[in-house]
Coordinates of C-alpha atoms and ligand atoms in Angstrom, one line a residue:
X353 CA 108.4 47.2 103.0
X354 CA 107.8 43.4 104.5
X355 CA 106.4 42.7 106.9
X356 CA 108.0 40.8 110.0
X357 CA 105.6 39.8 112.3
X358 CA 104.2 37.8 109.0
X359 CA 107.4 36.7 108.7
X360 CA 108.6 35.4 111.8
X361 CA 105.5 33.3 112.6
X362 CA 106.1 31.4 109.5
X363 CA 102.8 32.2 108.2
X364 CA 99.8 34.0 106.7
X365 CA 100.5 34.9 104.0
X366 CA 103.2 34.3 103.7
X367 CA 104.8 30.8 102.8
X368 CA 104.3 27.8 105.0
X369 CA 107.2 25.4 103.3
X370 CA 110.0 26.6 101.4
X371 CA 112.4 24.7 99.6
X372 CA 115.2 26.9 98.4
X373 CA 118.5 25.8 95.8
X374 CA 117.1 22.5 96.2
X375 CA 118.9 19.8 95.0
X376 CA 119.0 16.3 95.0
X377 CA 122.4 13.7 92.9
X378 CA 121.9 10.4 92.3
X379 CA 125.7 9.2 91.4
X380 CA 126.2 12.8 89.3
X381 CA 122.6 12.6 88.6
X382 CA 120.4 15.7 89.3
X383 CA 117.3 14.2 89.9
X384 CA 116.5 17.3 91.4
X385 CA 118.7 20.6 90.1
X386 CA 118.0 24.1 92.3
X387 CA 114.4 24.0 93.1
X388 CA 113.1 26.9 94.4
X389 CA 109.1 26.1 96.2
X390 CA 106.9 28.5 98.3
X391 CA 103.9 26.8 99.4
X392 CA 101.5 29.4 100.9
X393 CA 99.5 28.8 103.8
X394 CA 96.1 27.9 103.1
X395 CA 96.7 26.7 100.0
X396 CA 96.8 23.7 97.8
X397 CA 100.0 23.7 96.2
X398 CA 100.2 21.1 92.7
X399 CA 103.6 19.6 92.0
X400 CA 103.1 18.4 87.8
X401 CA 105.3 17.8 85.2
X402 CA 106.7 15.0 82.5
X403 CA 107.6 11.2 83.7
X404 CA 111.1 11.2 85.6
X405 CA 110.9 15.3 86.3
X406 CA 112.4 14.8 89.1
X407 CA 108.3 15.3 91.2
X408 CA 108.7 12.1 93.2
X409 CA 112.6 12.6 94.6
X410 CA 110.9 16.2 96.0
X411 CA 108.0 15.0 97.7
X412 CA 111.1 12.8 98.6
X413 CA 113.3 15.5 100.0
X414 CA 110.3 17.4 101.3
X415 CA 109.8 14.8 103.4
X416 CA 112.9 13.9 105.1
X417 CA 113.1 9.8 102.8
X418 CA 115.6 12.1 101.0
X419 CA 118.6 13.8 102.5
X420 CA 119.4 16.9 99.5
X421 CA 122.3 17.4 98.0
X422 CA 122.6 20.5 98.7
X423 CA 120.0 23.5 99.6
X424 CA 117.4 23.8 102.1
X425 CA 113.9 23.4 103.3
X426 CA 111.9 25.5 105.6
X427 CA 108.7 24.7 107.8
X428 CA 107.6 28.4 109.1
X429 CA 111.0 29.5 111.0
X430 CA 111.4 25.7 111.1
X431 CA 115.1 24.0 109.1
X432 CA 113.4 20.8 108.3
X433 CA 117.0 19.7 105.9
X434 CA 118.5 16.7 106.8
X435 CA 115.7 15.8 109.4
X436 CA 114.4 12.7 109.6
X437 CA 111.2 11.2 108.3
X438 CA 109.4 10.5 111.6
X439 CA 110.9 14.7 112.6
X440 CA 109.5 16.0 109.6
X441 CA 106.6 14.4 110.7
X442 CA 106.3 15.1 113.9
X443 CA 107.2 19.4 113.1
X444 CA 104.2 18.9 110.9
X445 CA 104.8 17.7 106.9
X446 CA 102.8 14.7 107.4
X447 CA 102.8 12.4 103.9
X448 CA 99.8 10.3 102.8
X449 CA 101.9 6.8 102.8
X450 CA 101.5 4.3 99.8
X451 CA 98.8 1.4 100.1
X452 CA 101.6 -1.1 100.5
X453 CA 101.7 0.2 103.5
X454 CA 98.4 -0.9 105.4
X455 CA 98.3 -4.3 107.2
X456 CA 95.8 -6.1 105.3
X457 CA 94.6 -8.0 108.5
X458 CA 94.4 -4.9 110.4
X459 CA 90.8 -2.9 110.4
X460 CA 90.8 0.7 109.5
X461 CA 89.8 1.4 112.6
X462 CA 93.2 -0.1 114.1
X463 CA 95.2 1.7 111.4
X464 CA 94.2 4.8 113.4
X465 CA 94.6 4.2 116.5
X466 CA 98.3 2.6 115.9
X467 CA 99.0 5.7 113.9
X468 CA 97.5 8.6 116.7
X469 CA 99.0 6.0 119.1
X470 CA 102.0 7.1 117.5
X471 CA 101.8 10.8 116.8
X472 CA 101.7 10.8 120.6
X473 CA 105.3 9.2 120.9
X474 CA 103.9 5.7 122.5
X475 CA 106.1 2.6 121.8
X476 CA 105.1 -0.1 119.4
X477 CA 105.6 -2.3 122.8
X478 CA 102.2 -0.3 124.1
X479 CA 100.2 -1.0 121.5
X480 CA 97.9 -3.8 122.7
X481 CA 97.2 -2.4 125.3
X482 CA 93.4 -1.6 124.6
X483 CA 92.7 1.5 127.2
X484 CA 95.9 3.5 125.5
X485 CA 94.2 2.7 122.5
X486 CA 90.5 3.6 123.5
X487 CA 91.8 6.7 124.1
X488 CA 92.0 6.9 120.7
X489 CA 89.2 5.3 119.6
X490 CA 86.3 8.3 118.9
X491 CA 89.6 10.9 117.5
X492 CA 89.6 7.3 115.4
X493 CA 85.6 7.6 114.3
X494 CA 85.6 11.4 113.9
X495 CA 89.1 11.3 111.4
X496 CA 86.7 7.4 109.4
X497 CA 84.2 9.4 109.1
X498 CA 86.0 12.1 108.0
X499 CA 87.8 10.5 104.5
X500 CA 84.6 8.6 104.4
X501 CA 85.5 4.9 106.3
X502 CA 82.8 4.8 108.7
X503 CA 80.5 2.1 107.6
X504 CA 84.3 -0.7 107.0
X505 CA 86.0 0.7 109.8
X506 CA 85.9 -2.7 110.8
X507 CA 87.1 -4.5 108.2
X508 CA 90.3 -5.8 107.3
X509 CA 92.2 -3.4 105.2
X510 CA 93.2 -6.2 102.3
X511 CA 89.8 -6.5 102.3
X512 CA 89.6 -2.9 101.1
X513 CA 88.6 -1.3 97.2
X514 CA 90.8 0.7 96.1
X515 CA 89.5 3.8 97.0
X516 CA 88.8 2.7 100.4
X517 CA 92.7 2.4 100.8
X518 CA 93.7 5.4 99.9
X519 CA 90.8 6.6 101.9
X520 CA 92.0 5.7 104.7
X521 CA 96.3 6.3 103.8
X522 CA 94.8 9.9 103.7
X523 CA 92.8 9.1 107.4
X524 CA 96.4 7.8 108.4
X525 CA 98.1 11.3 107.1
X526 CA 95.6 13.5 109.0
X527 CA 95.9 11.7 112.3
X528 CA 99.2 13.7 113.0
X529 CA 97.2 16.2 112.4
X530 CA 99.4 18.4 109.8
X531 CA 100.1 21.5 109.0
X532 CA 101.4 21.1 105.3
X533 CA 99.4 17.8 104.1
X534 CA 101.3 16.0 101.3
X535 CA 99.3 13.6 98.7
X536 CA 101.2 11.6 96.3
X537 CA 99.2 11.2 93.0
X538 CA 96.3 11.1 95.2
X539 CA 94.0 9.7 92.3
X540 CA 96.9 7.6 90.0
X541 CA 95.4 4.5 89.1
X542 CA 91.4 5.3 89.8
X543 CA 88.2 5.2 88.1
X544 CA 86.2 8.7 87.3
X545 CA 84.1 7.9 89.9
X546 CA 86.8 7.0 92.6
X547 CA 88.3 10.3 91.3
X548 CA 85.4 12.9 91.6
X549 CA 84.8 11.2 94.9
X550 CA 88.7 11.2 95.9
X551 CA 88.4 15.9 94.6
X552 CA 85.7 16.1 97.1
X553 CA 87.5 14.3 100.0
X554 CA 91.1 16.6 98.9
X555 CA 88.3 19.7 98.5
X556 CA 86.4 18.9 102.4
X557 CA 90.1 18.0 104.6
X558 CA 92.2 20.9 102.9
X559 CA 90.0 23.5 105.4
X560 CA 92.6 24.8 107.6
X561 CA 95.2 22.6 106.3
X562 CA 97.8 23.4 103.2
X563 CA 98.6 20.6 100.5
X564 CA 100.8 19.8 98.3
X565 CA 100.0 17.0 96.0
X566 CA 101.5 15.5 93.3
X567 CA 99.1 15.0 90.1
X568 CA 99.0 13.8 86.9
X569 CA 94.9 14.5 86.4
X570 CA 95.3 17.7 84.4
X571 CA 91.4 17.6 85.5
X572 CA 92.0 17.4 89.2
X573 CA 94.8 19.6 89.6
X574 CA 92.2 22.0 87.8
X575 CA 89.9 21.6 89.9
X576 CA 91.9 21.1 93.4
X577 CA 95.5 22.9 93.0
X578 CA 95.6 27.7 94.0
X579 CA 99.2 27.0 92.5
X580 CA 101.2 24.8 90.0
X581 CA 104.9 24.4 90.1
X582 CA 105.8 22.5 86.9
X583 CA 109.1 21.0 87.0
X584 CA 110.9 19.6 83.6
X585 CA 113.7 17.8 84.3
X586 CA 115.0 18.4 88.1
X587 CA 113.6 22.5 87.3
X588 CA 111.5 24.3 88.0
X589 CA 109.8 24.6 84.9
X590 CA 106.7 27.6 85.0
X591 CA 105.3 28.2 88.0
X592 CA 101.2 30.1 88.8
X593 CA 97.8 29.2 88.7
X594 CA 96.6 26.5 86.8
X595 CA 94.2 28.9 84.3
X596 CA 97.7 30.5 82.8
X597 CA 100.5 27.6 83.8
X598 CA 97.6 25.7 81.0
X599 CA 98.3 27.8 78.0
X600 CA 102.0 28.8 78.7
X601 CA 104.5 27.0 75.6
X602 CA 106.6 25.9 77.3
X603 CA 104.2 23.8 79.2
X604 CA 102.4 22.3 76.7
X605 CA 106.0 21.7 74.9
X606 CA 107.2 19.3 78.2
X607 CA 105.0 17.6 78.1
X608 CA 104.3 16.5 74.2
X609 CA 108.6 15.9 74.6
X610 CA 109.5 18.7 73.1
X611 CA 113.7 18.9 73.0
X612 CA 113.1 22.5 72.6
X613 CA 111.0 22.7 75.5
X614 CA 113.6 25.2 77.9
X615 CA 114.6 27.4 75.3
Ligands
LIG974 N1 117.3 6.4 93.8 C1 117.6 6.9 92.5 N2 118.5 6.2 92.3 C2 119.1 7.4 90.4 N3 118.3 7.8 90.0 C3 117.1 7.7 90.6 C4 116.6 7.3 92.1 N4 115.6 7.7 91.9 C5 115.2 9.0 90.8 N5 115.7 8.3 90.2 C6 116.0 9.4 88.6 O1 115.6 10.6 88.8 C7 114.9 11.3 87.9 C8 113.8 11.8 88.2 O2 112.5 10.7 89.3 P1 111.7 11.0 89.9 O3 111.0 9.9 90.2 O4 111.4 12.0 90.6 O5 110.6 11.3 88.8 P2 108.8 11.8 88.7 O6 108.8 13.2 88.3 O7 108.0 11.0 89.8 O8 108.7 10.7 87.4 P3 107.6 9.7 87.7 O9 106.1 10.9 86.7 O10 107.8 9.3 86.2 O11 106.8 9.1 88.8 C9 114.5 10.2 86.5 O12 115.7 10.6 86.1 C10 114.9 8.5 87.6 O13 115.4 7.6 87.0

């Protein structure tokens, strides 16, 4: 018997983020082709798959950066389908941006104050008003401490080490206080030490949150993910806990590029 209360709240043990029949076509080519995805509240859910599987496209759909050709995206009982990225973010699905979106001259503290001001609806023309930004100083300091950047709060972002830039991106997403945090390859381009640090960081920030991440590094996936969705050719190939999917012959074939993998 379905538990109506839980369903109506759109949370508890039900999915907090749900995609149904999601598709994206680029000039007739289906990069995402009828994906169903249920992300449970409080879980870390990894999206994996070989190159070109549609992970980035799916991420862009979930965050409003692309509009779906078909299908529906729900956050709890709210329909996110077709909403713009800033609306999606404000409703509670925030994405950790790429380093290219950082301003090299601005410090982590300034980035965060600006993000916090933006999250509360203040527009750009207000951001230099010192008193308004002071309001966000405490929260910015907290977020910097959460991601281990306190010692670099006043360093221009352009001169930060790679791992620290990625930590700043994460803090910027957390500034939105999201219900669902999307991480796009959080360990991409990192050496072993930074990867370990990032795994610890994600462990820490996941508390009380739901995380969806695209991640190529399977050891990172095994350390962090409660559930894994494996995509191939725009479709869900397999879904389940990492311990189960890692032995699945379809997954192994997909990664080895077996042309009969879908059989
Ligand atoms: N804007 C676009 N126009 C046309 N084709 C696109 C576009 N974006 C993605 N594609 C195609 O859609 C498919 C899926 O791409 P996508 O980047 O989502 O895969 P991915 O799983 O993220 O791959 P990777 O692991 O290499 O990042 C690819 O074949 C890609 O060439």
